Amino acid sequence: MAEGKPRYTPYKQPAGGWGAAAATAKVLLEQSVVTKGSRALLSMNQPGGFKCPSCAFPDASCTKKLEFCENGAKALAHETTKFRVTRDFFAAYSVTELMAQSDYWLEMQGRLTEPMRYDAATDHYVPVSWDDAFALIGRHLRALDDPGQAEFYTSGRTPNEAAFLYSIFVREFGTNNFPDCSNMCHEPTSRGLPPAIGVGKGTVILDDFDHAEAIFVIGQNPGTNAPRMMTCLVEARRRGVPIVAVNPMPERALIRFTEPQDIAQMATFGSTPIASEFVHVKIGGDLALIKGMMRAMFEREAAGETVFDHDFIAEHTEGFEELRDDIMAQDWAEMVAVSGISEEQIRRCAEIYIRSNATIICYGMGLTQHQLGSRLLQQVAALLLLKGNYGKPGAGISPIRGHSNVQGDRTVGIDEKPTEAYLDRVRDVFGFEPPRAHGHHTVESVEAMMAGTAKVFIGLGGNFVRAVPDTDRAYDAMRKLDLTVGIATKLNRGHLVHGKDALILPVIARSERIETAAGEQFVTIEDSMSNVTASRGVLDPASAHLLPEVEIVCRMAMSALPDSKVDWASYIDDYARIRDRIADVYPAIYADFGERIKAPKGFHLDIAPRRRAWLTPNGKANFLPLPGLHVDAPVDDPGMLRLATVRSHDQFNTTIYSYNDRYRGVYNDRMVVFMNAEDMAARGLAEGANITLETISTDGIVRRVEGLTAIDYPMPAGSIAGYYPELNPLLPLAYYDPISGCPAAKSIPVRVVSI
Ligand SMILES: Nc1nc2c(c(=O)[nH]1)N[C@H]1C(S)=C(S)[C@@H](COP(=O)(O)OP(=O)(O)OC[C@H]3O[C@@H](n4cnc5c(=O)[nH]c(N)nc54)[C@H](O)[C@@H]3O)O[C@H]1N2
Ligand SMILES: Nc1nc2c(c(=O)[nH]1)N[C@H]1C(S)=C(S)[C@@H](COP(=O)(O)OP(=O)(O)OC[C@H]3O[C@@H](n4cnc5c(=O)[nH]c(N)nc54)[C@H](O)[C@@H]3O)O[C@H]1N2
Ligand SMILES: [Mo]
């Protein structure tokens, strides 16, 4: 539990600034890494150093500035902590005892130090040699009736080299079961954008922020989750660029921000207003807002004005008439009701967009995690097409990814629905026939565990069982497995909710040196804007018994596939060889990988829409209208509230750094519900009332979370928010976007119940 009494006090200062500087110092001190941590900070995101293990926002690694932020420092401090989880620790606590501890407590115990195996006789994890651990994995995998009975999860901190080999190992083993953290995150980007613009990635690079004439930030909280992006926003505002922030929560950093690295501003207690237009949208109201903006544009065209880029539309797109028919069929009153935004403000947003000759739209989980998330993103893509906002400086679509290498892992083969062309390349390069049938994404892998058809789960990073929906049922499903393997830096819930056999395999972290028989190795990652850069750790590994992720993947493969066609041993020591194979499998984007990665800033992977080239079946960019105004199935219940599960300022996904959420004014508590005053009054709730939330669902399962504190917060009527992962028990597994499989974590229909 949290130390100290819960406290809820609005945060009035700008985000960033001295608060961020103080928080950085505090976390370094708490993890007792002041000297080591500060030395490592100097190497983070600098040429020759390592990449921040936190978010995927690019760094301008050419500059001489220190490129880190408060939350990058937290991630690093927790990675370089002096605390250790040793064999004595596991001897002292049974798994049942550990299960009773909070996620925060588990995280605070420190870095894992040696491989451990679950011993059912004593309910303790006990030391195991690496050889025996790999032998156990091999035995379980070889014993399966069908390779599809194993699920191979990846979390996005894994570097390209390990992810690429993992994808080859799993395919040679015989399955495309690649549940991935991306399946819960930006999968709607990866699946929704290709039919529209031919690529499932962003089309913007960092330089574009210097040329944009308007920036929209929709469903994203950059001050907390991508703080380095704040530099771009601050600079844009100083140039007078309008910034439109669309969010049901008036996130502090979107309103006012002080750059902790701007010495003059820090010294004068100055700050920069960020959003010139704050759009207080209802949860799930973005489709209505975007359609309203488009409707305002079509009306002005009909009145004789030219607001669209007609040449671009004629030369590069298809489906414009269908879009117009759909948009003109929408009713203003309904768009206002569903979005919660007045017609006047919607028209003002349209005006900002019309006046700008180069617009960037950034977005995050507020758009992706809805039942029609992929289709919603196609409307964002369409809005940009109307003014030719692709392939010109300062314009484009900019999904802000989560994990530092989540985009890269996907690029190098972590994909449950691989293309035939890719599989042919794998066959030609490695000489085995990869399976052609599609595999499981995250939700399907949980379904397979529930059904008892899955037998083995291997997690290359992450905290699967805590990140997925329907916590209670996911725990039950996980416990049915024959073997669970957690390849990790830190102890987490996923190691405690385990199969009959279970292994914890500790790895060398991003900030640490990888020394092999062939000398010091580096890894590579791809950021949210498709820049591929090298990452070299500078610190000694947390323990002498850790292995690099690459070696773990190779040795799992060697154990599971005794007759493998792949020379796994040769990749363990020399990562340049892995990069050569990546170049062989992806010649179009990764040719000469080994040479190009030597550039201090790395290189940019080709993004065809930047050249106004469209890799779609018809060779055009496509308008793909989505009928109606709803991105989540409407619920016929007058007491229904839409719940968004969000991140606090002091967490990295399932890793809880503290119980505070400074910018939202919450201290010593995570079991809170942010709620509009009228919604509270209508339910007879006073500030601080203790409440229970219950999911409104049709499957007959009761999903409840008790012990929540309602706090009066400026939310739109009918919209509430609380923290992930504590509220994951409320999210039904079946509640996801069918195109991408992404759970609708931002709009769970719930009611307040008294029990
Ligand atoms: N420090 C830190 N950094 C991180 C992470 C972390 O946990 N901590 N996680 C990383 C990962 S994996 C990811 S994916 C990213 C996540 O980064 P974000 O996408 O910023 O993540 P969230 O906090 O889930 O929510 C985003 C915002 O969506 C808003 N929102 C909710 N529902 C709606 C809606 O219907 N419409 C609109 N317009 N907005 C809505 C919420 O109010 C919130 O401000 O950050 C990455 N970076
Ligand atoms: N309700 C709800 N659910 C959500 C979300 C939401 O907004 N709401 N967000 C979703 C999103 S966007 C995401 S990305 C997922 C996140 O899901 P995951 O990626 O599975 O979860 P993390 O919490 O990031 O994983 C943390 C663990 O990773 C391990 N780790 C850290 N660094 C390394 C490393 O360098 N190597 C290895 N091998 N392991 C490492 C540590 O042991 C740590 O405990 O959760 C999803 N779930
Ligand atoms: Mo994510």
PDB file of C-alpha atoms in Angstrom, residues 222-467:
ATOM      1  CA  PRO A 222       2.540  13.615 -23.848  1.00  0.00           C
ATOM      2  CA  GLY A 223       3.567  15.424 -20.640  1.00  0.00           C
ATOM      3  CA  THR A 224       3.521  12.045 -18.917  1.00  0.00           C
ATOM      4  CA  ASN A 225       3.913   9.408 -21.606  1.00  0.00           C
ATOM      5  CA  ALA A 226       6.155  11.055 -24.220  1.00  0.00           C
ATOM      6  CA  PRO A 227       7.706  14.009 -22.387  1.00  0.00           C
ATOM      7  CA  ARG A 228      10.372  14.595 -25.027  1.00  0.00           C
ATOM      8  CA  MET A 229       7.521  15.512 -27.373  1.00  0.00           C
ATOM      9  CA  MET A 230       6.867  18.548 -25.165  1.00  0.00           C
ATOM     10  CA  THR A 231      10.005  20.199 -26.596  1.00  0.00           C
ATOM     11  CA  CYS A 232       8.436  20.013 -30.067  1.00  0.00           C
ATOM     12  CA  LEU A 233       5.158  21.440 -28.789  1.00  0.00           C
ATOM     13  CA  VAL A 234       6.830  24.252 -26.841  1.00  0.00           C
ATOM     14  CA  GLU A 235       8.898  25.269 -29.870  1.00  0.00           C
ATOM     15  CA  ALA A 236       5.858  25.162 -32.128  1.00  0.00           C
ATOM     16  CA  ARG A 237       3.858  27.362 -29.771  1.00  0.00           C
ATOM     17  CA  ARG A 238       6.691  29.861 -29.595  1.00  0.00           C
ATOM     18  CA  ARG A 239       6.469  30.102 -33.377  1.00  0.00           C
ATOM     19  CA  GLY A 240       2.770  30.882 -32.971  1.00  0.00           C
ATOM     20  CA  VAL A 241       1.559  27.525 -34.299  1.00  0.00           C
ATOM     21  CA  PRO A 242      -1.957  26.682 -33.098  1.00  0.00           C
ATOM     22  CA  ILE A 243      -2.112  23.475 -31.053  1.00  0.00           C
ATOM     23  CA  VAL A 244      -5.446  21.735 -30.667  1.00  0.00           C
ATOM     24  CA  ALA A 245      -5.615  19.254 -27.786  1.00  0.00           C
ATOM     25  CA  VAL A 246      -8.558  16.850 -27.834  1.00  0.00           C
ATOM     26  CA  ASN A 247      -8.998  15.041 -24.549  1.00  0.00           C
ATOM     27  CA  PRO A 248     -11.679  14.256 -21.953  1.00  0.00           C
ATOM     28  CA  MET A 249      -9.067  15.069 -19.282  1.00  0.00           C
ATOM     29  CA  PRO A 250      -7.552  18.566 -19.220  1.00  0.00           C
ATOM     30  CA  GLU A 251      -4.062  17.105 -18.929  1.00  0.00           C
ATOM     31  CA  ARG A 252      -1.801  19.653 -17.255  1.00  0.00           C
ATOM     32  CA  ALA A 253       1.062  19.527 -19.758  1.00  0.00           C
ATOM     33  CA  LEU A 254      -1.357  20.159 -22.608  1.00  0.00           C
ATOM     34  CA  ILE A 255      -2.377  23.402 -20.925  1.00  0.00           C
ATOM     35  CA  ARG A 256       0.888  24.873 -19.634  1.00  0.00           C
ATOM     36  CA  PHE A 257       4.458  23.563 -19.614  1.00  0.00           C
ATOM     37  CA  THR A 258       7.883  24.644 -18.402  1.00  0.00           C
ATOM     38  CA  GLU A 259      10.818  23.057 -20.175  1.00  0.00           C
ATOM     39  CA  PRO A 260      13.071  21.575 -17.468  1.00  0.00           C
ATOM     40  CA  GLN A 261      15.967  21.962 -19.891  1.00  0.00           C
ATOM     41  CA  ASP A 262      15.275  25.637 -20.658  1.00  0.00           C
ATOM     42  CA  ILE A 263      17.528  27.345 -18.140  1.00  0.00           C
ATOM     43  CA  ALA A 264      16.097  30.827 -18.709  1.00  0.00           C
ATOM     44  CA  GLN A 265      12.530  29.652 -18.287  1.00  0.00           C
ATOM     45  CA  MET A 266      13.415  27.625 -15.202  1.00  0.00           C
ATOM     46  CA  ALA A 267      15.214  30.598 -13.643  1.00  0.00           C
ATOM     47  CA  THR A 268      12.294  32.961 -14.192  1.00  0.00           C
ATOM     48  CA  PHE A 269       9.602  30.444 -13.275  1.00  0.00           C
ATOM     49  CA  GLY A 270       8.247  31.000 -16.782  1.00  0.00           C
ATOM     50  CA  SER A 271       6.123  28.611 -18.810  1.00  0.00           C
ATOM     51  CA  THR A 272       4.566  28.220 -22.240  1.00  0.00           C
ATOM     52  CA  PRO A 273       0.839  27.761 -22.805  1.00  0.00           C
ATOM     53  CA  ILE A 274       0.502  24.666 -24.979  1.00  0.00           C
ATOM     54  CA  ALA A 275      -3.030  24.153 -26.312  1.00  0.00           C
ATOM     55  CA  SER A 276      -4.421  27.171 -28.116  1.00  0.00           C
ATOM     56  CA  GLU A 277      -7.667  25.229 -28.330  1.00  0.00           C
ATOM     57  CA  PHE A 278      -8.628  22.671 -25.705  1.00  0.00           C
ATOM     58  CA  VAL A 279     -11.387  20.385 -26.939  1.00  0.00           C
ATOM     59  CA  HIS A 280     -13.023  18.672 -23.979  1.00  0.00           C
ATOM     60  CA  VAL A 281     -14.382  15.710 -25.904  1.00  0.00           C
ATOM     61  CA  LYS A 282     -16.503  12.964 -24.360  1.00  0.00           C
ATOM     62  CA  ILE A 283     -14.920   9.535 -24.225  1.00  0.00           C
ATOM     63  CA  GLY A 284     -15.552   7.978 -27.635  1.00  0.00           C
ATOM     64  CA  GLY A 285     -16.642  11.332 -29.091  1.00  0.00           C
ATOM     65  CA  ASP A 286     -13.730  11.790 -31.506  1.00  0.00           C
ATOM     66  CA  LEU A 287     -15.475  10.299 -34.533  1.00  0.00           C
ATOM     67  CA  ALA A 288     -18.312  12.816 -34.183  1.00  0.00           C
ATOM     68  CA  LEU A 289     -15.806  15.638 -33.752  1.00  0.00           C
ATOM     69  CA  ILE A 290     -13.774  14.641 -36.829  1.00  0.00           C
ATOM     70  CA  LYS A 291     -16.913  14.197 -38.894  1.00  0.00           C
ATOM     71  CA  GLY A 292     -18.110  17.600 -37.717  1.00  0.00           C
ATOM     72  CA  MET A 293     -14.863  19.187 -38.871  1.00  0.00           C
ATOM     73  CA  MET A 294     -15.199  17.479 -42.229  1.00  0.00           C
ATOM     74  CA  ARG A 295     -18.827  18.535 -42.491  1.00  0.00           C
ATOM     75  CA  ALA A 296     -17.873  22.159 -41.864  1.00  0.00           C
ATOM     76  CA  MET A 297     -15.326  21.852 -44.681  1.00  0.00           C
ATOM     77  CA  PHE A 298     -17.768  20.286 -47.143  1.00  0.00           C
ATOM     78  CA  GLU A 299     -20.326  23.003 -46.354  1.00  0.00           C
ATOM     79  CA  ARG A 300     -17.816  25.724 -47.143  1.00  0.00           C
ATOM     80  CA  GLU A 301     -16.883  24.045 -50.394  1.00  0.00           C
ATOM     81  CA  ALA A 302     -20.577  23.839 -51.291  1.00  0.00           C
ATOM     82  CA  ALA A 303     -20.806  27.579 -50.596  1.00  0.00           C
ATOM     83  CA  GLY A 304     -18.126  28.222 -53.208  1.00  0.00           C
ATOM     84  CA  GLU A 305     -14.940  28.392 -51.120  1.00  0.00           C
ATOM     85  CA  THR A 306     -11.929  26.191 -51.896  1.00  0.00           C
ATOM     86  CA  VAL A 307     -10.803  24.492 -48.715  1.00  0.00           C
ATOM     87  CA  PHE A 308      -9.668  21.096 -50.017  1.00  0.00           C
ATOM     88  CA  ASP A 309      -6.511  20.276 -51.957  1.00  0.00           C
ATOM     89  CA  HIS A 310      -8.372  19.220 -55.091  1.00  0.00           C
ATOM     90  CA  ASP A 311      -5.271  18.457 -57.141  1.00  0.00           C
ATOM     91  CA  PHE A 312      -4.000  16.096 -54.474  1.00  0.00           C
ATOM     92  CA  ILE A 313      -7.404  14.451 -54.112  1.00  0.00           C
ATOM     93  CA  ALA A 314      -7.715  13.952 -57.885  1.00  0.00           C
ATOM     94  CA  GLU A 315      -4.211  12.606 -58.384  1.00  0.00           C
ATOM     95  CA  HIS A 316      -3.692  10.550 -55.257  1.00  0.00           C
ATOM     96  CA  THR A 317      -6.966   9.347 -53.772  1.00  0.00           C
ATOM     97  CA  GLU A 318     -10.058   7.251 -54.271  1.00  0.00           C
ATOM     98  CA  GLY A 319     -13.376   7.317 -52.478  1.00  0.00           C
ATOM     99  CA  PHE A 320     -13.848  11.068 -52.117  1.00  0.00           C
ATOM    100  CA  GLU A 321     -17.521  10.960 -53.192  1.00  0.00           C
ATOM    101  CA  GLU A 322     -18.309   8.166 -50.735  1.00  0.00           C
ATOM    102  CA  LEU A 323     -16.742  10.214 -47.981  1.00  0.00           C
ATOM    103  CA  ARG A 324     -18.769  13.297 -48.929  1.00  0.00           C
ATOM    104  CA  ASP A 325     -22.015  11.270 -48.949  1.00  0.00           C
ATOM    105  CA  ASP A 326     -21.241   9.878 -45.523  1.00  0.00           C
ATOM    106  CA  ILE A 327     -20.257  13.215 -44.018  1.00  0.00           C
ATOM    107  CA  MET A 328     -23.200  15.134 -45.471  1.00  0.00           C
ATOM    108  CA  ALA A 329     -25.562  12.506 -44.015  1.00  0.00           C
ATOM    109  CA  GLN A 330     -24.475  13.448 -40.461  1.00  0.00           C
ATOM    110  CA  ASP A 331     -26.678  15.671 -38.392  1.00  0.00           C
ATOM    111  CA  TRP A 332     -25.117  18.582 -36.500  1.00  0.00           C
ATOM    112  CA  ALA A 333     -27.215  18.086 -33.384  1.00  0.00           C
ATOM    113  CA  GLU A 334     -26.145  14.451 -33.145  1.00  0.00           C
ATOM    114  CA  MET A 335     -22.495  15.257 -33.738  1.00  0.00           C
ATOM    115  CA  VAL A 336     -22.660  17.829 -30.957  1.00  0.00           C
ATOM    116  CA  ALA A 337     -24.424  15.388 -28.615  1.00  0.00           C
ATOM    117  CA  VAL A 338     -22.028  12.484 -29.219  1.00  0.00           C
ATOM    118  CA  SER A 339     -18.825  14.527 -29.108  1.00  0.00           C
ATOM    119  CA  GLY A 340     -19.964  16.826 -26.310  1.00  0.00           C
ATOM    120  CA  ILE A 341     -18.461  19.733 -28.289  1.00  0.00           C
ATOM    121  CA  SER A 342     -20.457  22.747 -29.444  1.00  0.00           C
ATOM    122  CA  GLU A 343     -20.979  23.316 -33.166  1.00  0.00           C
ATOM    123  CA  GLU A 344     -19.141  26.596 -32.757  1.00  0.00           C
ATOM    124  CA  GLN A 345     -16.008  24.926 -31.381  1.00  0.00           C
ATOM    125  CA  ILE A 346     -16.107  22.160 -33.971  1.00  0.00           C
ATOM    126  CA  ARG A 347     -16.239  24.842 -36.673  1.00  0.00           C
ATOM    127  CA  ARG A 348     -13.349  26.645 -34.993  1.00  0.00           C
ATOM    128  CA  CYS A 349     -11.249  23.454 -35.106  1.00  0.00           C
ATOM    129  CA  ALA A 350     -12.141  23.138 -38.787  1.00  0.00           C
ATOM    130  CA  GLU A 351     -11.082  26.752 -39.338  1.00  0.00           C
ATOM    131  CA  ILE A 352      -7.668  26.114 -37.734  1.00  0.00           C
ATOM    132  CA  TYR A 353      -7.269  23.071 -39.928  1.00  0.00           C
ATOM    133  CA  ILE A 354      -8.371  24.895 -43.095  1.00  0.00           C
ATOM    134  CA  ARG A 355      -6.006  27.818 -42.549  1.00  0.00           C
ATOM    135  CA  SER A 356      -2.973  25.591 -42.035  1.00  0.00           C
ATOM    136  CA  ASN A 357      -1.034  24.515 -45.099  1.00  0.00           C
ATOM    137  CA  ALA A 358       0.779  21.808 -43.162  1.00  0.00           C
ATOM    138  CA  THR A 359      -0.900  19.953 -40.305  1.00  0.00           C
ATOM    139  CA  ILE A 360       0.352  17.164 -38.065  1.00  0.00           C
ATOM    140  CA  ILE A 361      -2.117  15.000 -36.170  1.00  0.00           C
ATOM    141  CA  CYS A 362      -0.583  13.120 -33.228  1.00  0.00           C
ATOM    142  CA  TYR A 363      -2.590  10.530 -31.350  1.00  0.00           C
ATOM    143  CA  GLY A 364      -2.310   7.900 -28.652  1.00  0.00           C
ATOM    144  CA  MET A 365      -4.376   5.374 -26.760  1.00  0.00           C
ATOM    145  CA  GLY A 366      -7.376   7.727 -26.534  1.00  0.00           C
ATOM    146  CA  LEU A 367      -8.038   6.905 -30.198  1.00  0.00           C
ATOM    147  CA  THR A 368      -6.727   3.368 -30.575  1.00  0.00           C
ATOM    148  CA  GLN A 369      -8.347   1.632 -27.604  1.00  0.00           C
ATOM    149  CA  HIS A 370     -11.946   1.653 -28.832  1.00  0.00           C
ATOM    150  CA  GLN A 371     -14.090  -1.039 -30.400  1.00  0.00           C
ATOM    151  CA  LEU A 372     -13.748   0.575 -33.823  1.00  0.00           C
ATOM    152  CA  GLY A 373     -10.266   1.979 -33.221  1.00  0.00           C
ATOM    153  CA  SER A 374      -8.861   0.933 -36.609  1.00  0.00           C
ATOM    154  CA  ARG A 375     -11.800   2.426 -38.511  1.00  0.00           C
ATOM    155  CA  LEU A 376     -11.561   5.609 -36.436  1.00  0.00           C
ATOM    156  CA  LEU A 377      -7.920   6.057 -37.453  1.00  0.00           C
ATOM    157  CA  GLN A 378      -8.954   5.746 -41.087  1.00  0.00           C
ATOM    158  CA  GLN A 379     -11.079   8.877 -40.535  1.00  0.00           C
ATOM    159  CA  VAL A 380      -8.078  10.695 -39.062  1.00  0.00           C
ATOM    160  CA  ALA A 381      -6.123   9.646 -42.157  1.00  0.00           C
ATOM    161  CA  ALA A 382      -9.000  10.928 -44.329  1.00  0.00           C
ATOM    162  CA  LEU A 383      -9.084  14.316 -42.631  1.00  0.00           C
ATOM    163  CA  LEU A 384      -5.406  14.701 -43.509  1.00  0.00           C
ATOM    164  CA  LEU A 385      -5.969  13.540 -47.104  1.00  0.00           C
ATOM    165  CA  LEU A 386      -8.534  16.276 -47.703  1.00  0.00           C
ATOM    166  CA  LYS A 387      -5.804  18.892 -47.549  1.00  0.00           C
ATOM    167  CA  GLY A 388      -2.977  16.821 -49.015  1.00  0.00           C
ATOM    168  CA  ASN A 389      -1.228  16.604 -45.660  1.00  0.00           C
ATOM    169  CA  TYR A 390       1.158  13.834 -46.696  1.00  0.00           C
ATOM    170  CA  GLY A 391       4.478  14.105 -48.471  1.00  0.00           C
ATOM    171  CA  LYS A 392       5.134  17.743 -47.691  1.00  0.00           C
ATOM    172  CA  PRO A 393       7.175  19.325 -44.918  1.00  0.00           C
ATOM    173  CA  GLY A 394       5.354  19.885 -41.654  1.00  0.00           C
ATOM    174  CA  ALA A 395       2.458  17.536 -42.377  1.00  0.00           C
ATOM    175  CA  GLY A 396       1.307  14.013 -41.700  1.00  0.00           C
ATOM    176  CA  ILE A 397      -0.101  11.474 -39.311  1.00  0.00           C
ATOM    177  CA  SER A 398       1.893  10.795 -36.163  1.00  0.00           C
ATOM    178  CA  PRO A 399       0.925   7.856 -33.958  1.00  0.00           C
ATOM    179  CA  ILE A 400       2.951   8.229 -30.757  1.00  0.00           C
ATOM    180  CA  ARG A 401       4.033   4.708 -29.916  1.00  0.00           C
ATOM    181  CA  GLY A 402       4.494   3.293 -26.489  1.00  0.00           C
ATOM    182  CA  HIS A 403       7.443   1.026 -25.737  1.00  0.00           C
ATOM    183  CA  SER A 404      10.805   2.165 -27.054  1.00  0.00           C
ATOM    184  CA  ASN A 405      11.039  -0.612 -29.673  1.00  0.00           C
ATOM    185  CA  VAL A 406       7.445  -1.695 -30.131  1.00  0.00           C
ATOM    186  CA  GLN A 407       7.455  -0.448 -33.725  1.00  0.00           C
ATOM    187  CA  GLY A 408      10.787  -2.119 -34.465  1.00  0.00           C
ATOM    188  CA  ASP A 409       9.682  -5.506 -33.126  1.00  0.00           C
ATOM    189  CA  ARG A 410       6.799  -5.457 -35.567  1.00  0.00           C
ATOM    190  CA  THR A 411       9.004  -4.409 -38.485  1.00  0.00           C
ATOM    191  CA  VAL A 412      11.372  -7.346 -37.935  1.00  0.00           C
ATOM    192  CA  GLY A 413       8.732 -10.054 -37.859  1.00  0.00           C
ATOM    193  CA  ILE A 414       6.671 -10.064 -34.651  1.00  0.00           C
ATOM    194  CA  ASP A 415       3.396 -10.427 -36.513  1.00  0.00           C
ATOM    195  CA  GLU A 416       0.677 -13.012 -36.063  1.00  0.00           C
ATOM    196  CA  LYS A 417      -0.601 -12.311 -39.590  1.00  0.00           C
ATOM    197  CA  PRO A 418       2.581 -12.325 -41.699  1.00  0.00           C
ATOM    198  CA  THR A 419       2.362 -11.633 -45.422  1.00  0.00           C
ATOM    199  CA  GLU A 420       3.120 -14.354 -47.967  1.00  0.00           C
ATOM    200  CA  ALA A 421       5.957 -12.269 -49.408  1.00  0.00           C
ATOM    201  CA  TYR A 422       7.631 -12.064 -46.007  1.00  0.00           C
ATOM    202  CA  LEU A 423       7.231 -15.804 -45.376  1.00  0.00           C
ATOM    203  CA  ASP A 424       8.779 -16.537 -48.775  1.00  0.00           C
ATOM    204  CA  ARG A 425      11.788 -14.416 -47.837  1.00  0.00           C
ATOM    205  CA  VAL A 426      12.182 -16.263 -44.540  1.00  0.00           C
ATOM    206  CA  ARG A 427      12.070 -19.569 -46.409  1.00  0.00           C
ATOM    207  CA  ASP A 428      14.662 -18.416 -48.960  1.00  0.00           C
ATOM    208  CA  VAL A 429      17.021 -16.923 -46.382  1.00  0.00           C
ATOM    209  CA  PHE A 430      16.823 -19.633 -43.713  1.00  0.00           C
ATOM    210  CA  GLY A 431      15.915 -22.730 -45.721  1.00  0.00           C
ATOM    211  CA  PHE A 432      12.866 -23.942 -43.786  1.00  0.00           C
ATOM    212  CA  GLU A 433       9.197 -23.713 -44.692  1.00  0.00           C
ATOM    213  CA  PRO A 434       7.469 -21.313 -42.262  1.00  0.00           C
ATOM    214  CA  PRO A 435       3.833 -21.964 -41.319  1.00  0.00           C
ATOM    215  CA  ARG A 436       1.351 -20.072 -43.466  1.00  0.00           C
ATOM    216  CA  ALA A 437      -1.708 -20.144 -41.202  1.00  0.00           C
ATOM    217  CA  HIS A 438      -2.203 -17.003 -39.143  1.00  0.00           C
ATOM    218  CA  GLY A 439      -1.514 -17.234 -35.441  1.00  0.00           C
ATOM    219  CA  HIS A 440      -2.970 -15.740 -32.261  1.00  0.00           C
ATOM    220  CA  HIS A 441      -2.962 -12.117 -31.245  1.00  0.00           C
ATOM    221  CA  THR A 442      -3.124 -11.239 -27.556  1.00  0.00           C
ATOM    222  CA  VAL A 443      -6.863 -11.665 -27.061  1.00  0.00           C
ATOM    223  CA  GLU A 444      -6.887 -14.936 -29.027  1.00  0.00           C
ATOM    224  CA  SER A 445      -4.000 -16.270 -26.967  1.00  0.00           C
ATOM    225  CA  VAL A 446      -5.940 -15.627 -23.754  1.00  0.00           C
ATOM    226  CA  GLU A 447      -8.953 -17.346 -25.320  1.00  0.00           C
ATOM    227  CA  ALA A 448      -6.754 -20.347 -26.159  1.00  0.00           C
ATOM    228  CA  MET A 449      -5.529 -20.474 -22.555  1.00  0.00           C
ATOM    229  CA  MET A 450      -9.104 -20.272 -21.284  1.00  0.00           C
ATOM    230  CA  ALA A 451     -10.141 -23.069 -23.639  1.00  0.00           C
ATOM    231  CA  GLY A 452      -7.218 -25.177 -22.428  1.00  0.00           C
ATOM    232  CA  THR A 453      -5.788 -25.551 -25.946  1.00  0.00           C
ATOM    233  CA  ALA A 454      -2.702 -23.479 -25.151  1.00  0.00           C
ATOM    234  CA  LYS A 455      -0.104 -25.316 -23.059  1.00  0.00           C
ATOM    235  CA  VAL A 456       3.033 -23.164 -23.045  1.00  0.00           C
ATOM    236  CA  PHE A 457       3.467 -19.395 -22.665  1.00  0.00           C
ATOM    237  CA  ILE A 458       6.803 -17.669 -23.225  1.00  0.00           C
ATOM    238  CA  GLY A 459       6.995 -13.938 -22.498  1.00  0.00           C
ATOM    239  CA  LEU A 460       9.951 -12.107 -24.039  1.00  0.00           C
ATOM    240  CA  GLY A 461       9.646  -9.143 -21.672  1.00  0.00           C
ATOM    241  CA  GLY A 462       6.475  -7.553 -20.377  1.00  0.00           C
ATOM    242  CA  ASN A 463       3.865  -8.469 -17.821  1.00  0.00           C
ATOM    243  CA  PHE A 464       1.269 -10.190 -19.958  1.00  0.00           C
ATOM    244  CA  VAL A 465      -1.267 -11.316 -17.401  1.00  0.00           C
ATOM    245  CA  ARG A 466      -1.429  -7.876 -15.785  1.00  0.00           C
ATOM    246  CA  ALA A 467      -1.686  -6.002 -19.092  1.00  0.00           C
TER     247      ALA A 467
END
